[in-house]
Each structure stands twice: as C-alpha cells, then as structure tokens.
mmCIF file of C-alpha atoms in Angstrom:
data_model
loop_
_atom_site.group_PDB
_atom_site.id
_atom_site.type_symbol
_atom_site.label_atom_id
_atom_site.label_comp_id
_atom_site.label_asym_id
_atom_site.label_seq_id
_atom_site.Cartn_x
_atom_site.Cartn_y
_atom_site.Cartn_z
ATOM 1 C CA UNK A 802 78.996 130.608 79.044
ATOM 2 C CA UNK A 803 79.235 134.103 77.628
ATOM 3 C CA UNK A 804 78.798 137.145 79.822
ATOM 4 C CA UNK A 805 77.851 140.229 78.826
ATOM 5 C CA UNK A 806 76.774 144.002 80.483
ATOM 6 C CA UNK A 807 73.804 145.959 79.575
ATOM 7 C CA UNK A 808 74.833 149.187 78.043
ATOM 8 C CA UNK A 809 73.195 150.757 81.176
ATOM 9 C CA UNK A 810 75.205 148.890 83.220
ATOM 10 C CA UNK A 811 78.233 149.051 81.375
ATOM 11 C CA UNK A 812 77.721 152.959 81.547
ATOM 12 C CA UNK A 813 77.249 153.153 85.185
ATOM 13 C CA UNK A 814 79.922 151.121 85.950
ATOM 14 C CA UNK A 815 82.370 153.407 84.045
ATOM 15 C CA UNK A 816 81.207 156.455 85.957
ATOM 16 C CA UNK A 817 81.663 154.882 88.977
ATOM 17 C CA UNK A 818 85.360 154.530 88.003
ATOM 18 C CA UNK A 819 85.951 157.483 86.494
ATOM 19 C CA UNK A 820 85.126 159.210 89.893
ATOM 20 C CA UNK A 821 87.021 157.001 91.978
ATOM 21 C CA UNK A 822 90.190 156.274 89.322
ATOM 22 C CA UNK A 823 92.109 157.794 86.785
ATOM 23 C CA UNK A 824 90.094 156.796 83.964
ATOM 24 C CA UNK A 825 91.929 154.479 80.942
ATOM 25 C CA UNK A 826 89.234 153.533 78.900
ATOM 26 C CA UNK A 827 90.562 150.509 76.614
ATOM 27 C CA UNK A 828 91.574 149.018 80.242
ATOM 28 C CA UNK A 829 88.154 149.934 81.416
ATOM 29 C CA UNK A 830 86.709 148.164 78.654
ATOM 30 C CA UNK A 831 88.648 144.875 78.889
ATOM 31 C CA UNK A 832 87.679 144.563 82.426
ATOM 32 C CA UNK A 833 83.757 145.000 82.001
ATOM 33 C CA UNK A 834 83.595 142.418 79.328
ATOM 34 C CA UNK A 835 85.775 139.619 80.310
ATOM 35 C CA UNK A 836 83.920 137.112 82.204
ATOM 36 C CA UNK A 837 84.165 136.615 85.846
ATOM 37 C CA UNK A 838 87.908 135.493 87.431
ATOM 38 C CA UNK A 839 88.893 136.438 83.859
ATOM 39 C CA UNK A 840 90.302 139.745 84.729
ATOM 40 C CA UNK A 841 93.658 141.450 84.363
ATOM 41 C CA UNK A 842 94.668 139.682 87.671
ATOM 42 C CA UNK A 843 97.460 142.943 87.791
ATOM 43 C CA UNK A 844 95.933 142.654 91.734
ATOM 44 C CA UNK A 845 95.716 139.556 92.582
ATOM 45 C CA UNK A 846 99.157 138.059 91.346
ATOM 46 C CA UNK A 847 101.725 139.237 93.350
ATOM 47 C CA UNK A 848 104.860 137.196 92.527
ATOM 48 C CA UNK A 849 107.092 138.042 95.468
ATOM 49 C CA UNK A 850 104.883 136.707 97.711
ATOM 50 C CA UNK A 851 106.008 133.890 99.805
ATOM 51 C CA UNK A 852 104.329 130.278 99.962
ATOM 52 C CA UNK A 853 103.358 129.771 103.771
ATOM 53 C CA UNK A 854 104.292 126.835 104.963
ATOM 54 C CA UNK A 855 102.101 123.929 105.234
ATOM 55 C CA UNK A 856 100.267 123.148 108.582
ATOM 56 C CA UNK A 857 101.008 119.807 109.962
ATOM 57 C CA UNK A 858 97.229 118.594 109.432
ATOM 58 C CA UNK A 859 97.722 119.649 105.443
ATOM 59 C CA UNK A 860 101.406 117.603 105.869
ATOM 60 C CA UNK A 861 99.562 114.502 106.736
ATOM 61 C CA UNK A 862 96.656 114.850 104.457
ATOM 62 C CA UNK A 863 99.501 114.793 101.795
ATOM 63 C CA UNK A 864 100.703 111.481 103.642
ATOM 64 C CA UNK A 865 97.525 109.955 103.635
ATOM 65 C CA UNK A 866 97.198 110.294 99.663
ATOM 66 C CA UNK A 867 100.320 109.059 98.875
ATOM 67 C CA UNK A 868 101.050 105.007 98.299
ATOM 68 C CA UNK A 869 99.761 102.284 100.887
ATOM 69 C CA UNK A 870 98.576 104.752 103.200
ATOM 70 C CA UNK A 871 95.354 105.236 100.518
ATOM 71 C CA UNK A 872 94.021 102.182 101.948
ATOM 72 C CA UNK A 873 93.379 101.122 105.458
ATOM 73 C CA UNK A 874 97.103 99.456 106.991
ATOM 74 C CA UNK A 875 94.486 96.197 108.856
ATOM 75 C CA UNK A 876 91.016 95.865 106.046
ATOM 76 C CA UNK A 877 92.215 97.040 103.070
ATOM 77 C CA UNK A 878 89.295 99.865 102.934
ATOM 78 C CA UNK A 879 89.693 103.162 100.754
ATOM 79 C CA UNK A 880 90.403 106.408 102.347
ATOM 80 C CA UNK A 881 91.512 105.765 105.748
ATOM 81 C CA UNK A 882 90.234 108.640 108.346
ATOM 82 C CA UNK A 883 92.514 107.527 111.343
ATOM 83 C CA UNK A 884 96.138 107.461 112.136
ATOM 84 C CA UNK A 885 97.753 105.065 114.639
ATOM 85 C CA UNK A 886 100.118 106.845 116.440
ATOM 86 C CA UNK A 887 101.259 103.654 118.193
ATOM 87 C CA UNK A 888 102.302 101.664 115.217
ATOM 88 C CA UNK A 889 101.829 104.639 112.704
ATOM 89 C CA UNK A 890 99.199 103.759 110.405
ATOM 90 C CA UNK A 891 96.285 104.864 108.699
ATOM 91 C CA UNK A 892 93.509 102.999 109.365
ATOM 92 C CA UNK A 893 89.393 103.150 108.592
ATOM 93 C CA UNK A 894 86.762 104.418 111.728
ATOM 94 C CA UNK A 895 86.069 101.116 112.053
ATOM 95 C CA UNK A 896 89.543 99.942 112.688
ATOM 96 C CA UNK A 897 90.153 102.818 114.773
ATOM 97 C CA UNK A 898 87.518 101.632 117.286
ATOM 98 C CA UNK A 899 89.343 98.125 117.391
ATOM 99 C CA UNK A 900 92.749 99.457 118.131
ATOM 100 C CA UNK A 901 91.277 101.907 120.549
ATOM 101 C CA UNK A 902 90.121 99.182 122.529
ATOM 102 C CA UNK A 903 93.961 97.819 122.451
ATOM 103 C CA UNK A 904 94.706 101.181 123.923
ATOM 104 C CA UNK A 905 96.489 102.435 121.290
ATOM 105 C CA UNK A 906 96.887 105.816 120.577
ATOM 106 C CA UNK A 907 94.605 107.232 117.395
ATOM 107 C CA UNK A 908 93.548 110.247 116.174
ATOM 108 C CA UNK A 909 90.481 111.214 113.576
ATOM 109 C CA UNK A 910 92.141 113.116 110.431
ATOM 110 C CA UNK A 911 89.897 116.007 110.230
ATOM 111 C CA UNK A 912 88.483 116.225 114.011
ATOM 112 C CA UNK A 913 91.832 116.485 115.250
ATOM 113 C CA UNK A 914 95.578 118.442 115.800
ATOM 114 C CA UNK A 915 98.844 116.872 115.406
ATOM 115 C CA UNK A 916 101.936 118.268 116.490
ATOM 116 C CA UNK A 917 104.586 118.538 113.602
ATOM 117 C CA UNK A 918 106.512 115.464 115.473
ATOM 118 C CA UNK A 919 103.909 113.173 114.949
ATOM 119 C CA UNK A 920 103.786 114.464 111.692
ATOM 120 C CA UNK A 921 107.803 113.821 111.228
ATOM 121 C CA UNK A 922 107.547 110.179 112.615
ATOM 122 C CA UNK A 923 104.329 109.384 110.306
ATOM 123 C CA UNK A 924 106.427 110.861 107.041
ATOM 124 C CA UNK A 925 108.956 107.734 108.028
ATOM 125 C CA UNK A 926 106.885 105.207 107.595
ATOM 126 C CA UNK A 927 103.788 103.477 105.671
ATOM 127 C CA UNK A 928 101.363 101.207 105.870
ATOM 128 C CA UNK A 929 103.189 98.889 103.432
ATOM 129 C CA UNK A 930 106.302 99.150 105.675
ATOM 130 C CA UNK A 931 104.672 98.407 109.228
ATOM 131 C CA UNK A 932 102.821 95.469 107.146
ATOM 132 C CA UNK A 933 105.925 93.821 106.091
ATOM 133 C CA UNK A 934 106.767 94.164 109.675
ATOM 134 C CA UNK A 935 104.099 92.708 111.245
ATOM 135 C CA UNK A 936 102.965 90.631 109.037
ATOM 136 C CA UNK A 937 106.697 88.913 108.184
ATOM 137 C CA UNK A 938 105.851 85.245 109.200
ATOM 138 C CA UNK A 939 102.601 85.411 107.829
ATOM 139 C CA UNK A 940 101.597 82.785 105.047
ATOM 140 C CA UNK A 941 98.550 82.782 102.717
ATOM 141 C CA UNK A 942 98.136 78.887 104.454
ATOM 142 C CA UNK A 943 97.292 80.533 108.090
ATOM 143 C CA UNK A 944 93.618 79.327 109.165
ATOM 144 C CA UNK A 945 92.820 83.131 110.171
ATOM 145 C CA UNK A 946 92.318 85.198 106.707
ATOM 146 C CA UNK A 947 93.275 89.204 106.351
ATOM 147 C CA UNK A 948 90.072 90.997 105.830
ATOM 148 C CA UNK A 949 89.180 92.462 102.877
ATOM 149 C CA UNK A 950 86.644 94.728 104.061
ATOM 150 C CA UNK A 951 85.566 96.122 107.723
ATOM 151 C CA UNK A 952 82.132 94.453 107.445
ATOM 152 C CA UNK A 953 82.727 91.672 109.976
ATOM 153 C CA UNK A 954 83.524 93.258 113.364
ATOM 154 C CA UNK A 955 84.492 90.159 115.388
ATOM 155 C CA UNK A 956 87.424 89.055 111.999
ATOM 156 C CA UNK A 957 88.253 92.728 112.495
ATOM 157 C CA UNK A 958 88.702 92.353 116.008
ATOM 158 C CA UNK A 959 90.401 88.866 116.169
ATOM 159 C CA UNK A 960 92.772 90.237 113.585
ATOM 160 C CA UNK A 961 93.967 93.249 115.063
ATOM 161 C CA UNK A 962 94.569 91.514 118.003
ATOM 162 C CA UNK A 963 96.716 88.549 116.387
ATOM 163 C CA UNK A 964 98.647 90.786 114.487
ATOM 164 C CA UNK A 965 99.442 93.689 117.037
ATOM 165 C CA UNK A 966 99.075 93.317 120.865
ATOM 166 C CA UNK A 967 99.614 89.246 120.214
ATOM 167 C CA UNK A 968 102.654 89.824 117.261
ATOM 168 C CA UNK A 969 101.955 86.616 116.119
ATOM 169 C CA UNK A 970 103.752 87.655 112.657
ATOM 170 C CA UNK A 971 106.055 89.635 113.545
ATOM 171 C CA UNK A 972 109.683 89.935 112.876
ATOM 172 C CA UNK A 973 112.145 93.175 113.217
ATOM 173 C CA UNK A 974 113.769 92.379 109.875
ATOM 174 C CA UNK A 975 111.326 91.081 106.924
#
C-alpha cells in the first residue's frame, strides 16, 4: 500500500517543524514519506531498556500453550479456559463445572488472578503428567470410555468422578 503527502501537506508539515525543531531537511524528508510505523524509530527503540517481568496471568497463559496442557487434561477439547488448582490441570468450562461440583478448586484463565505460587506449582506439572497418574491402571478394555469431546454431560460427569474423587486408576508411580 503506498503512502504518499500532498505537496500542501508535505509543506505544512515542514513548517510546523521548522518552528518547533532544528530543521534537517533530508531527515525531514525521510520521515514524511515513509509509510506509517516505518519511521526512523531513533524514539521509540531504546536498547537499555529493561524487559519487565512477566505477570503471573501472562506466566500461565505461556503454560497453557505449551504441550498437553493445549487440550483439556478430562475431554480432550482444544484450548482449555480453566485450571484445576486441586490436581493442577487445565481443563474446558464445561469440565470446570464438573469438578466444581467435586469441590475442587478452579479458576477461569482470563476472569481471574493467580498468585505467582500457584503459578510455580502449575509450571511443575501437566496434563500429560497428572494423566499418567491418574489414569495408571486404566486399560482401553474398561466398560466406561474417556470422552472425546464435552458434549455428553452425564459421561463427563461419571468420568470425572471415577477418575478423581473415586481414584479408580490411580497409582503414585505409573
């Protein structure tokens, strides 16, 4: 997309600098025709500046793109919203409302604050590594099936309920 400046404007832009500036015309010049977030940048760009250091919600975001946790830890559905706090998972909204019901402890992603140790405990774990966990003693031949999506509330439910407040998988050491 090519951007360009009247001559009018062009002209009233360098009076306006040459009254406010010591005027450098070829430097002028440059700037007024290079296109928008194309500039010299001599302002912006400051390379002693320090990098801030991330907020625990940005820490966890990170988390929750990296690996298992891209998929729900109990239905396998993309993006998870929720963490698990209890068993330190991500899960999807419609897991969350399962394990909330378990009274475990979960928090939305974007609607709420962590503290930078729940942030610490998540970056120890994943959803791959409290699966092999709690789902050690599971075999494909079990009469109850994993879900594979959060469309059936009452699987979801009977699920969540076998494999965490029940443990009926579950071994310290996989």
């Amino acid at each position: 997309r090519n951007h360009w400046i009247s001559p009018k404007h062009f002209v009233r832009s360098l009076s306006f600098i040459t009254r406010f500036t010591t005027f450098e015309p070829d430097i002028a010049k440059k700037a007024m025709l290079n296109p928008p977030g194309r500039g010299s940048g001599g302002a912006r760009r400051n390379p002693t500046r320090r990098k801030t250091a991330e907020s625990p919600e940005d820490q966890l975001r990170a988390l929750q793109r990296t690996g298992s946790n891209k998929k729900c830890a109990d239905c396998t559905t993309k993006l998870p919203q929720c963490v698990n706090l209890t068993v330190r998972t991500f899960v999807c909204m419609a897991c969350s409302g399962i394990h909330r019901e378990l009274n475990m402890r979960v928090k939305g992603i974007g609607a709420s604050t962590f503290s930078q140790e729940e942030v610490d405990r998540m970056k120890n774990t994943s959803n791959e590594a409290v699966n092999k966990m709690f789902l050690a003693r599971y075999s494909s031949t079990e009469r109850l099936r994993a879900p594979t999506h959060n469309h059936d509330q009452q699987l979801l439910r009977t699920w969540i309920r076998r494999k965490y407040h029940d443990k009926a998988w579950y071994s310290e050491s996989p």
